[in-house]
Short mmCIF file of C-alpha atoms in Angstrom, two decimals:
data_model
loop_
_atom_site.label_atom_id
_atom_site.label_comp_id
_atom_site.label_asym_id
_atom_site.label_seq_id
_atom_site.Cartn_x
_atom_site.Cartn_y
_atom_site.Cartn_z
CA GLU A 248 -0.10 27.20 -87.60
CA GLU A 249 3.69 26.79 -87.34
CA ALA A 250 4.18 29.30 -90.16
CA THR A 251 2.60 32.03 -87.97
CA LEU A 252 5.18 31.52 -85.20
CA HIS A 253 8.48 33.34 -84.94
CA PRO A 254 11.27 31.16 -86.42
CA MET A 255 12.81 30.78 -82.96
CA GLU A 256 9.58 29.27 -81.65
CA GLN A 257 9.36 27.02 -84.71
CA LEU A 258 12.86 25.70 -84.05
CA LYS A 259 11.93 24.66 -80.52
CA SER A 260 9.70 21.97 -81.99
CA HIS A 261 12.70 20.51 -83.84
CA ARG A 262 14.86 19.53 -80.89
CA GLU A 263 16.31 16.23 -79.77
CA ALA A 264 17.25 15.73 -76.13
CA GLN A 265 18.64 13.14 -73.72
CA ARG A 266 18.98 13.06 -69.92
CA ASP A 267 21.19 10.77 -67.84
CA THR A 268 22.87 10.46 -64.45
CA ILE A 269 26.11 8.61 -63.80
CA ASP A 270 27.95 7.78 -60.58
CA LEU A 271 31.65 8.58 -60.35
CA PRO A 272 34.29 7.39 -57.85
CA ASP A 273 34.82 8.91 -54.39
CA GLY A 274 31.17 9.92 -53.98
CA TYR A 275 31.01 12.15 -57.05
CA ARG A 276 28.02 12.19 -59.37
CA MET A 277 27.38 13.71 -62.78
CA CYS A 278 23.94 14.79 -64.03
CA ILE A 279 23.99 15.08 -67.81
CA ALA A 280 21.67 16.39 -70.50
CA ALA A 281 22.12 16.94 -74.22
CA MET A 282 20.07 18.92 -76.71
CA SER A 283 20.35 19.47 -80.46
CA GLN A 284 18.35 21.92 -82.55
CA LYS A 285 18.40 22.24 -86.32
CA GLY A 286 19.29 25.56 -87.88
CA TYR A 287 17.26 28.07 -89.83
CA HIS A 288 17.72 29.86 -93.14
CA PRO A 289 14.98 32.07 -94.63
CA LYS A 290 15.66 30.78 -98.16
CA LYS A 291 16.29 27.12 -97.36
CA LYS A 292 13.24 25.15 -96.36
CA GLY A 293 13.41 21.59 -95.14
CA GLN A 294 17.07 21.68 -94.14
CA VAL A 295 18.23 18.87 -91.86
CA ASN A 296 20.17 19.04 -88.62
CA GLN A 297 23.80 18.17 -89.32
CA ASP A 298 24.72 18.15 -85.61
CA VAL A 299 24.53 15.00 -83.49
CA PHE A 300 25.57 14.09 -79.94
CA ARG A 301 26.45 10.86 -78.16
CA ILE A 302 26.20 10.01 -74.45
CA ARG A 303 27.23 6.52 -73.36
CA GLY A 304 27.45 5.55 -69.70
CA ASP A 305 29.50 2.53 -68.58
CA PHE A 306 31.25 2.72 -71.91
CA GLY A 307 33.66 -0.19 -72.22
CA GLY A 308 33.42 -0.98 -68.52
CA SER A 309 32.06 0.25 -65.22
CA GLY A 310 33.04 3.83 -64.39
CA LYS A 311 33.94 4.71 -67.98
CA HIS A 312 31.79 7.14 -69.94
CA TRP A 313 31.66 8.90 -73.33
CA LEU A 314 30.33 12.38 -74.19
CA ALA A 315 30.67 13.70 -77.73
CA VAL A 316 29.35 16.24 -80.24
CA TYR A 317 29.76 15.98 -84.02
CA ASP A 318 29.03 19.00 -86.23
CA GLY A 319 28.61 18.05 -89.89
CA HIS A 320 29.17 20.37 -92.85
CA GLY A 321 28.83 20.25 -96.60
CA PRO A 322 26.17 18.69 -98.84
CA GLU A 323 26.26 15.38 -96.93
CA GLY A 324 27.28 16.72 -93.54
CA ASP A 325 24.43 14.97 -91.74
CA LYS A 326 25.58 11.60 -93.06
CA CYS A 327 29.17 12.33 -92.07
CA SER A 328 28.32 13.36 -88.50
CA ASN A 329 26.09 10.33 -87.96
CA PHE A 330 28.80 8.08 -89.39
CA ALA A 331 31.34 9.52 -86.94
CA ARG A 332 28.86 9.28 -84.05
CA GLN A 333 28.58 5.54 -84.59
CA ASN A 334 32.15 4.69 -85.56
CA VAL A 335 34.46 6.84 -83.42
CA PRO A 336 33.46 5.31 -80.05
CA ASP A 337 33.35 1.79 -81.48
CA GLN A 338 36.79 2.18 -83.07
CA PHE A 339 38.11 3.60 -79.79
CA LEU A 340 37.06 0.50 -77.86
CA THR A 341 38.64 -1.68 -80.53
CA ALA A 342 41.92 0.26 -80.41
CA LEU A 343 42.18 0.69 -76.62
CA ARG A 344 44.92 -1.47 -75.18
CA GLY A 345 46.23 -0.83 -71.69
CA ASP A 346 46.63 2.81 -70.65
CA ASP A 347 47.34 4.34 -74.07
CA VAL A 348 44.11 6.32 -74.23
CA GLN A 349 45.45 9.08 -76.48
CA GLY A 350 46.84 6.55 -78.94
CA ALA A 351 43.48 4.76 -79.06
CA LEU A 352 41.62 8.05 -79.57
CA THR A 353 43.93 9.03 -82.41
CA ARG A 354 43.48 5.69 -84.12
CA ALA A 355 39.69 5.82 -83.63
CA HIS A 356 39.40 9.13 -85.46
CA VAL A 357 41.87 8.27 -88.22
CA VAL A 358 40.25 4.88 -88.91
CA THR A 359 36.79 6.47 -88.93
CA ASP A 360 38.05 8.99 -91.48
CA GLU A 361 39.38 6.16 -93.66
CA LEU A 362 36.13 4.19 -93.39
CA LEU A 363 34.11 7.28 -94.29
CA ALA A 364 36.18 7.76 -97.45
CA GLN A 365 35.37 4.16 -98.40
CA ALA A 366 31.63 4.37 -97.64
CA ALA A 367 29.72 3.82 -100.88
CA ASP A 368 26.63 5.77 -99.79
CA ILE A 369 28.47 8.93 -98.62
CA ASN A 370 30.40 11.37 -100.79
CA ASP A 371 32.85 13.00 -98.41
CA GLU A 372 34.87 14.98 -100.97
CA LYS A 373 33.31 18.27 -99.85
CA SER A 374 31.54 17.08 -96.70
CA GLY A 375 32.76 16.14 -93.25
CA THR A 376 32.32 16.67 -89.53
CA THR A 377 34.01 18.01 -86.42
CA ALA A 378 34.46 15.70 -83.42
CA ILE A 379 34.78 16.80 -79.80
CA SER A 380 34.82 13.93 -77.31
CA VAL A 381 35.22 13.50 -73.55
CA TYR A 382 36.24 10.01 -72.45
CA MET A 383 35.93 9.60 -68.68
CA ASP A 384 37.78 6.95 -66.72
CA GLY A 385 36.63 7.61 -63.20
CA LEU A 386 37.37 11.26 -62.48
CA ARG A 387 40.03 11.48 -65.18
CA CYS A 388 38.85 13.13 -68.40
CA TYR A 389 40.48 12.79 -71.81
CA ILE A 390 39.32 15.49 -74.24
CA SER A 391 39.99 14.95 -77.94
CA ASN A 392 39.15 17.59 -80.52
CA ILE A 393 38.94 17.84 -84.30
CA GLY A 394 37.60 21.08 -85.79
CA ASP A 395 35.93 24.03 -84.08
CA SER A 396 33.49 22.45 -81.65
CA ARG A 397 34.41 23.19 -78.05
CA CYS A 398 34.69 21.77 -74.53
CA LEU A 399 34.46 24.06 -71.48
CA LEU A 400 34.87 23.58 -67.74
CA GLY A 401 33.24 25.86 -65.18
CA SER A 402 34.91 25.82 -61.77
CA VAL A 403 35.08 27.77 -58.53
CA GLY A 404 38.34 29.65 -58.10
CA PRO A 405 40.20 30.00 -54.80
CA ASP A 406 38.52 33.38 -54.23
CA GLY A 407 35.02 32.04 -54.85
CA LYS A 408 34.75 33.42 -58.38
CA LEU A 409 33.66 31.48 -61.43
CA VAL A 410 36.58 30.39 -63.61
CA THR A 411 35.92 29.13 -67.13
CA THR A 412 38.57 26.96 -68.75
CA ALA A 413 38.60 26.05 -72.44
CA LEU A 414 39.59 22.39 -72.70
CA SER A 415 39.92 22.54 -76.48
CA GLU A 416 41.26 24.97 -79.05
CA ASP A 417 39.54 25.65 -82.37
CA GLN A 418 41.54 24.33 -85.31
CA THR A 419 41.23 27.01 -87.99
CA PRO A 420 43.64 28.92 -90.27
CA PHE A 421 43.52 31.78 -87.77
CA ARG A 422 45.96 29.72 -85.67
CA ARG A 423 49.51 30.28 -86.89
CA ASP A 424 50.66 26.76 -85.94
CA GLU A 425 47.78 25.15 -87.85
CA ARG A 426 48.26 27.50 -90.79
CA GLU A 427 51.95 26.64 -91.06
CA ARG A 428 51.21 22.93 -90.74
CA VAL A 429 48.82 22.83 -93.73
CA LYS A 430 51.13 25.09 -95.77
CA LYS A 431 53.89 22.51 -95.35
CA CYS A 432 51.50 20.03 -96.98
CA GLY A 433 51.18 22.29 -100.03
CA ALA A 434 48.07 24.23 -99.04
CA VAL A 435 47.53 27.91 -99.76
CA VAL A 436 45.80 29.87 -96.98
CA LEU A 437 43.87 32.91 -98.22
CA THR A 438 40.52 34.59 -97.87
CA PRO A 439 38.22 34.22 -100.91
CA GLY A 440 38.93 37.84 -101.82
CA GLN A 441 42.68 37.29 -101.67
CA LEU A 442 42.29 34.18 -103.81
CA ASP A 443 40.41 36.20 -106.44
CA GLY A 444 43.07 38.91 -106.41
CA VAL A 445 40.77 41.68 -105.20
CA GLU A 446 42.29 41.93 -101.71
CA PRO A 447 45.91 42.55 -100.71
CA LEU A 448 47.93 39.55 -99.57
CA HIS A 449 48.64 39.40 -95.83
CA GLU A 450 48.14 37.08 -92.87
CA GLU A 451 46.96 39.62 -90.30
CA TRP A 452 43.38 38.36 -90.24
CA LYS A 453 41.24 38.92 -87.18
CA GLU A 454 38.32 36.74 -86.21
CA GLY A 455 35.02 38.55 -86.67
CA GLU A 456 36.48 41.08 -89.12
CA GLY A 457 35.93 40.37 -92.78
CA ALA A 458 36.08 37.00 -94.51
CA ALA A 459 37.84 34.12 -92.78
CA PRO A 460 40.99 32.58 -94.28
CA ARG A 461 40.49 29.19 -95.91
CA VAL A 462 42.56 26.25 -97.10
CA TRP A 463 43.00 25.99 -100.90
CA LYS A 464 44.87 23.83 -103.36
CA GLU A 465 47.51 25.93 -105.09
CA GLY A 466 46.20 27.34 -108.36
CA GLU A 467 42.66 26.05 -107.70
CA LYS A 468 39.47 27.28 -106.07
CA TYR A 469 38.86 24.24 -103.88
CA PRO A 470 38.43 22.85 -101.24
CA GLY A 471 38.10 26.17 -99.36
CA THR A 472 37.75 24.73 -95.86
CA ALA A 473 37.57 27.20 -92.96
CA PHE A 474 39.07 24.57 -90.61
CA THR A 475 42.36 22.69 -90.59
CA ARG A 476 41.24 19.33 -89.18
CA SER A 477 38.17 17.28 -90.00
CA ILE A 478 36.74 13.81 -90.39
CA GLY A 479 35.88 13.60 -94.08
CA ASP A 480 36.62 16.39 -96.60
CA SER A 481 38.74 13.98 -98.63
CA LEU A 482 39.60 16.67 -101.20
CA ALA A 483 41.35 18.58 -98.42
CA THR A 484 43.12 15.62 -96.81
CA PRO A 485 46.26 15.83 -99.03
CA LEU A 486 46.52 19.49 -98.03
CA GLY A 487 46.88 18.68 -94.33
CA VAL A 488 43.21 18.79 -93.29
CA VAL A 489 43.53 15.58 -91.29
CA ALA A 490 41.56 13.61 -88.70
CA GLU A 491 44.26 13.56 -86.02
CA PRO A 492 42.85 15.08 -82.81
CA GLU A 493 44.46 17.37 -80.26
CA PHE A 494 44.19 16.37 -76.59
CA ARG A 495 43.71 17.75 -73.11
CA GLU A 496 43.65 15.73 -69.90
CA LEU A 497 42.49 16.61 -66.38
CA ILE A 498 41.13 15.14 -63.16
CA LEU A 499 37.84 16.50 -61.82
CA ASN A 500 37.86 17.82 -58.25
CA GLU A 501 35.57 19.42 -55.68
CA ARG A 502 35.82 22.87 -57.27
CA ASP A 503 34.49 21.81 -60.67
CA ARG A 504 30.83 22.54 -61.29
CA VAL A 505 29.97 22.01 -64.96
CA LEU A 506 31.37 20.48 -68.12
CA ILE A 507 30.01 21.75 -71.46
CA VAL A 508 30.54 20.12 -74.85
CA ALA A 509 29.12 22.18 -77.71
CA SER A 510 29.13 22.77 -81.45
CA ASP A 511 30.11 26.18 -82.79
CA GLY A 512 26.42 26.98 -83.09
CA VAL A 513 26.66 27.68 -79.35
CA THR A 514 30.06 29.36 -79.16
CA GLN A 515 29.91 31.47 -82.34
CA TYR A 516 28.25 34.37 -80.51
CA LEU A 517 28.39 33.32 -76.84
CA SER A 518 31.67 33.63 -74.95
CA ASN A 519 32.99 30.70 -72.93
CA LEU A 520 32.23 32.58 -69.74
CA MET A 521 28.66 33.38 -70.75
CA CYS A 522 28.00 29.74 -71.64
CA CYS A 523 28.92 28.74 -68.09
CA LYS A 524 26.94 31.61 -66.58
CA VAL A 525 23.81 30.65 -68.48
CA VAL A 526 23.81 27.00 -67.44
CA LEU A 527 24.76 27.71 -63.81
CA GLN A 528 21.48 29.55 -63.37
CA HIS A 529 19.75 26.15 -63.43
CA THR A 530 19.87 23.08 -61.22
CA GLU A 531 18.33 20.66 -63.74
CA PRO A 532 20.70 19.85 -66.63
CA LEU A 533 17.95 19.56 -69.24
CA GLU A 534 16.67 23.02 -68.31
CA ALA A 535 20.25 24.31 -68.46
CA CYS A 536 20.69 22.77 -71.91
CA SER A 537 17.49 24.34 -73.15
CA ALA A 538 18.53 27.72 -71.75
CA LEU A 539 21.91 27.53 -73.47
CA VAL A 540 20.37 26.58 -76.80
CA ASP A 541 17.83 29.40 -76.44
CA ALA A 542 20.57 31.91 -75.63
CA ALA A 543 22.67 30.84 -78.60
CA CYS A 544 19.67 30.87 -80.93
CA ARG A 545 18.66 34.34 -79.81
CA ARG A 546 22.15 35.67 -80.47
CA TRP A 547 22.13 34.21 -83.98
CA PHE A 548 18.85 35.99 -84.76
CA GLU A 549 20.31 39.23 -83.38
CA MET A 550 23.50 39.01 -85.43
CA GLU A 551 22.42 37.32 -88.67
CA ASP A 552 19.42 36.39 -90.78
CA ARG A 553 20.07 32.70 -90.20
CA VAL A 554 20.79 30.27 -87.37
CA ASP A 555 23.36 27.49 -87.37
CA ASP A 556 22.59 24.02 -86.02
CA ILE A 557 23.01 24.21 -82.24
CA THR A 558 24.05 21.30 -80.02
CA ALA A 559 25.19 21.19 -76.39
CA ILE A 560 25.90 18.66 -73.68
CA VAL A 561 25.72 20.02 -70.13
CA ALA A 562 27.17 17.83 -67.36
CA PHE A 563 26.73 19.11 -63.80
CA ILE A 564 29.43 17.78 -61.47
CA GLU A 565 28.31 17.01 -57.92
CA PRO A 566 31.16 16.49 -55.43
CA PRO A 567 30.66 14.53 -52.18
CA GLY A 568 28.23 16.28 -49.85
CA PHE A 569 26.94 18.56 -52.60
CA SER A 570 23.93 20.56 -51.34
CA GLY A 571 22.14 20.90 -54.68
CA ASP A 572 22.82 24.56 -55.44
CA ARG A 573 25.12 24.98 -58.46
CA GLY A 574 24.84 28.75 -58.86
CA PHE A 575 26.80 31.72 -57.62
CA ARG A 576 24.50 32.30 -54.70
CA GLY A 577 24.93 28.73 -53.41
CA SER A 578 27.87 26.42 -53.67
CA VAL A 579 30.10 28.98 -55.35
CA MET A 580 29.74 31.33 -52.40
CA ARG A 581 30.22 28.63 -49.75
CA LEU A 582 33.44 27.06 -50.99
CA SER A 583 36.50 27.78 -48.90
CA SER A 584 39.50 29.30 -50.64
CA LYS A 585 41.72 26.80 -48.80
CA GLN A 586 40.42 23.86 -50.80
CA SER A 587 43.14 22.72 -53.19
CA ARG A 588 42.89 21.33 -56.69
CA ARG A 589 43.73 17.71 -57.34
CA SER A 590 45.36 18.46 -60.68
CA SER A 591 47.08 21.44 -62.24
CA ALA A 592 46.64 20.01 -65.75
CA ARG A 593 44.19 22.74 -66.76
CA GLY A 594 43.95 24.66 -70.00
CA SER A 595 45.56 28.05 -70.35
CA SER A 596 42.40 29.77 -71.59
CA LYS A 597 40.58 31.02 -68.49
CA GLU A 598 38.00 33.72 -67.90
CA ASN A 599 37.14 35.14 -64.49
CA SER A 600 33.68 36.45 -63.75
CA GLY A 601 34.81 39.04 -61.21
CA ASP A 602 33.20 39.60 -57.83
CA SER A 603 30.65 36.87 -57.01
CA LYS A 604 27.93 39.34 -56.07
CA GLN A 605 28.41 41.33 -59.26
CA ALA A 606 28.47 38.13 -61.27
CA ALA A 607 25.21 37.01 -59.74
CA GLU A 608 23.63 40.37 -60.53
CA GLU A 609 24.88 40.18 -64.12
CA LEU A 610 23.44 36.71 -64.47
CA ALA A 611 20.09 37.80 -63.14
CA LYS A 612 19.97 40.36 -65.95
CA THR A 613 21.34 38.34 -68.84
CA ALA A 614 20.57 34.67 -68.30
CA GLN A 615 16.78 34.65 -68.52
CA VAL A 616 17.03 32.55 -71.65
CA ASP A 617 14.70 29.66 -70.93
CA LYS A 618 11.62 31.85 -71.18
CA GLU A 619 10.45 34.86 -73.14
CA PRO A 620 12.84 37.78 -72.49
CA SER A 621 11.78 40.01 -69.64
CA GLY A 622 11.68 43.78 -69.93
CA GLU A 623 14.90 44.03 -67.93
CA TYR A 624 16.69 41.61 -70.23
CA LEU A 625 15.49 43.45 -73.34
CA ALA A 626 16.27 46.93 -72.06
CA PRO A 627 19.82 47.27 -73.41
CA ARG A 628 18.87 45.94 -76.83
CA LEU A 629 15.67 48.00 -76.97
CA GLY A 630 17.57 51.07 -75.83
CA LEU A 631 20.14 50.57 -78.57
CA LYS A 632 17.40 50.27 -81.18
CA LEU A 633 15.61 53.40 -79.96
CA TRP A 634 18.88 55.33 -79.88
CA ALA A 635 19.79 54.21 -83.40
CA LEU A 636 16.32 55.07 -84.71
CA SER A 637 16.38 58.51 -83.08
CA MET A 638 19.81 59.23 -84.53
CA GLY A 639 18.61 58.03 -87.90
CA PHE A 640 15.59 60.34 -87.70
CA ALA A 641 17.73 63.32 -86.67
CA SER A 642 20.31 62.82 -89.41
CA GLY A 643 17.62 62.26 -92.02
CA PHE A 644 15.76 65.37 -90.85
CA LEU A 645 18.86 67.56 -91.12
CA GLY A 646 19.76 66.11 -94.48
CA GLY A 647 16.30 66.67 -95.90
CA LEU A 648 16.01 70.14 -94.38
CA CYS A 649 19.35 71.21 -95.87
CA GLY A 650 18.51 69.89 -99.32
CA ILE A 651 20.83 66.88 -99.42
CA ARG A 652 19.46 64.54 -102.08
CA GLY A 653 20.13 61.36 -100.13
CA PRO A 654 21.21 60.04 -96.73
CA PRO A 655 24.26 61.88 -95.37
CA ILE A 656 27.38 59.79 -94.83
CA ILE A 657 27.73 59.33 -91.10
CA LEU A 658 30.53 57.21 -89.65
CA PHE A 659 28.34 56.19 -86.72
CA PHE A 660 25.92 54.37 -88.99
CA LEU A 661 28.58 52.79 -91.18
CA HIS A 662 30.20 51.03 -88.23
CA LEU A 663 27.52 50.85 -85.56
CA THR A 664 28.07 47.71 -83.48
CA CYS A 665 24.54 46.37 -83.46
CA PRO A 666 22.50 43.53 -84.95
CA LYS A 667 21.60 43.54 -88.63
CA ALA A 668 17.97 44.23 -87.79
CA VAL A 669 18.96 47.54 -86.19
CA GLN A 670 21.20 48.43 -89.14
CA LYS A 671 18.29 47.83 -91.50
CA ALA A 672 16.07 49.96 -89.28
CA ASN A 673 18.67 52.75 -89.44
CA GLY A 674 18.73 52.70 -93.23
CA ALA A 675 14.96 52.56 -93.47
CA ALA A 676 14.54 55.46 -91.05
CA ILE A 677 17.08 57.66 -92.83
CA THR A 678 15.62 56.98 -96.26
CA LEU A 679 12.02 57.41 -95.12
CA VAL A 680 12.70 60.71 -93.36
CA ASN A 681 14.66 62.07 -96.33
CA ILE A 682 11.87 61.21 -98.74
CA SER A 683 9.23 62.62 -96.39
CA MET A 684 11.13 65.86 -95.87
CA ARG A 685 11.68 66.24 -99.62
CA VAL A 686 7.95 65.76 -100.31
CA VAL A 687 7.02 68.27 -97.59
CA TYR A 688 9.59 70.73 -98.94
CA TYR A 689 8.26 70.44 -102.49
CA ALA A 690 4.67 70.76 -101.27
CA ILE A 691 5.39 73.94 -99.30
CA GLU A 692 7.35 75.55 -102.13
CA SER A 693 4.74 74.63 -104.74
CA THR A 694 2.09 76.55 -102.78
CA GLN A 695 4.17 79.66 -103.43
CA GLY A 696 4.22 79.07 -107.17
CA ILE A 697 7.72 77.61 -107.34
CA VAL A 698 8.01 74.90 -110.02
CA PHE A 699 10.64 72.21 -109.40
CA PHE A 700 9.97 69.75 -112.23
CA ARG A 701 10.33 70.88 -115.84
CA ALA A 702 10.19 68.74 -118.97
CA SER A 703 13.75 69.72 -119.83
CA ASP A 704 14.99 68.27 -116.53
CA TRP A 705 13.75 64.71 -117.07
CA PRO A 706 16.85 63.59 -119.06
CA LEU A 707 18.94 64.70 -116.07
CA TYR A 708 16.75 62.71 -113.67
CA LEU A 709 17.03 59.67 -115.91
CA ALA A 710 20.82 60.04 -116.09
CA VAL A 711 21.01 60.17 -112.30
CA VAL A 712 18.95 56.98 -112.02
CA LEU A 713 21.15 55.20 -114.56
CA CYS A 714 24.36 56.41 -112.95
CA SER A 715 23.35 55.23 -109.48
CA PRO A 716 23.99 51.49 -110.19
CA VAL A 717 27.33 52.46 -111.73
CA GLY A 718 28.23 54.27 -108.55
CA VAL A 719 27.21 51.24 -106.49
CA TRP A 720 29.37 48.99 -108.70
CA VAL A 721 32.41 51.28 -108.47
CA GLY A 722 31.98 51.68 -104.72
CA GLY A 723 31.68 47.91 -104.30
CA LYS A 724 34.88 47.33 -106.26
CA ILE A 725 36.74 49.91 -104.17
CA PHE A 726 35.43 48.27 -101.00
CA GLN A 727 36.61 44.84 -102.18
CA LEU A 728 40.08 46.26 -102.81
CA MET A 729 40.29 48.05 -99.49
CA LYS A 730 38.13 46.17 -96.99
CA ASP A 731 41.06 44.42 -95.31
CA THR A 732 43.07 47.64 -95.07
CA GLN A 733 41.46 49.14 -91.99
CA ALA A 734 43.67 52.25 -91.84
CA LYS A 735 42.79 53.30 -95.40
CA ILE A 736 39.09 52.70 -94.83
CA LYS A 737 39.04 54.71 -91.62
CA THR A 738 41.00 57.54 -93.24
CA LEU A 739 38.63 57.67 -96.22
CA LEU A 740 35.52 57.56 -94.04
CA ALA A 741 36.90 60.23 -91.73
CA PHE A 742 37.55 62.47 -94.74
CA LEU A 743 34.02 61.90 -96.06
CA LEU A 744 32.57 62.57 -92.63
CA VAL A 745 34.42 65.88 -92.32
CA LEU A 746 33.41 66.82 -95.87
CA CYS A 747 29.78 66.00 -95.09
CA GLY A 748 29.88 68.07 -91.91
CA ILE A 749 31.40 71.06 -93.68
CA SER A 750 28.81 70.89 -96.45
CA LEU A 751 26.00 70.82 -93.90
CA LEU A 752 27.38 73.87 -92.10
CA ILE A 753 27.87 75.81 -95.33
CA THR A 754 24.37 74.94 -96.53
CA ILE A 755 22.81 76.12 -93.28
CA PHE A 756 24.30 79.62 -93.65
CA LEU A 757 23.59 80.02 -97.38
#
């Protein structure tokens, strides 16, 4: 029966969740929920969830709490993340002496990394885990981060608008400071194509464009990590991929509404601001968690053929006298702009949602993620698909009508910003219409006694078929050589587009 369900519905039956409530000083309260969902790959059955979370109230004493997410990777990533889940908090309590919280957190992660390397039942040479932790001592929060999991804070700004603050920064080779740090340890930072010598050498990579830069041993093709800090990955440790966390510290106040701790399965395709918007549509943290996981999962299916493991902790912050409404239409609208913050120790990465009324309207359209998408929510995506299909039909029709023996090269389709499913639909529509028009054309002409296929032409047809894979191979090689040189690609495509347009016009008037 499960096999008949959409993969997204199947994944909902593979979730782990936890719900808790903790009391904080000065009349504050925090309602917490966590949820973890295993990923999906069409060609990998039976894969395990490599993400884990940890929530511990009264951790090491009354009023002290621990929230953490660990995102494993590699062949034994699940073992690594579970090992860190158990050992990092225990090692922290062992190391904590006095008020040196950051020192204890550093030692906890480093010692856990050393113990993992010594574990007889875990091979961590090419496996490891991220670690994003929030240690709370009263209202003071200590955020420690290793890897690319993320911690976010949603607050009400002085003007009543939602402000999202990133309390961690992803540690990847995209960051110049991290890149230079590992290079000083002897690492080489290149994309796989640059390593193979098929792409030009440069360091002007942009996230979301082409292959990501990775950490390599000089002259070798390992370890190839896409991150610069990790627990585990012992092959990469000598190259600077270490288990020393970065920190952020803040004190919660009456403007803060939600704290989110999440793996990159959540933040890969959802912005920090959207994560906060999604959860603030709910008053129950477990419902908010489920909505966030649903939203992230849906975006993965829109953008790729697979889904990463997805894990999130949502902690709603209730200040003294809180009325129960955490959304834009409630507490966010009622807060006075004269209320001051208790601490200015906030992160520099902030996103503003704009006017509160407009933000609420946007949320009403986009945050219906805990149920099947409504027609209003689907409209933009459905409209994009219909537009792409209609354009595909029109271009295919013109190409077939003008005698072009294949889909015309159209820049719009080569770089249409849309999910893979829509791109596939474009290609299918163009090809189908071209074939259909060619068949109709041949059928009409044959009724007038015109013969298109002669025995002497078959060697030519065969040569065309054989040459097609060669053309694909040559084109692929050219793409590999040029794909990081955006100016050359755009110039070449613009030239081909103009050439295609001219040929269409000439053919029409012949």
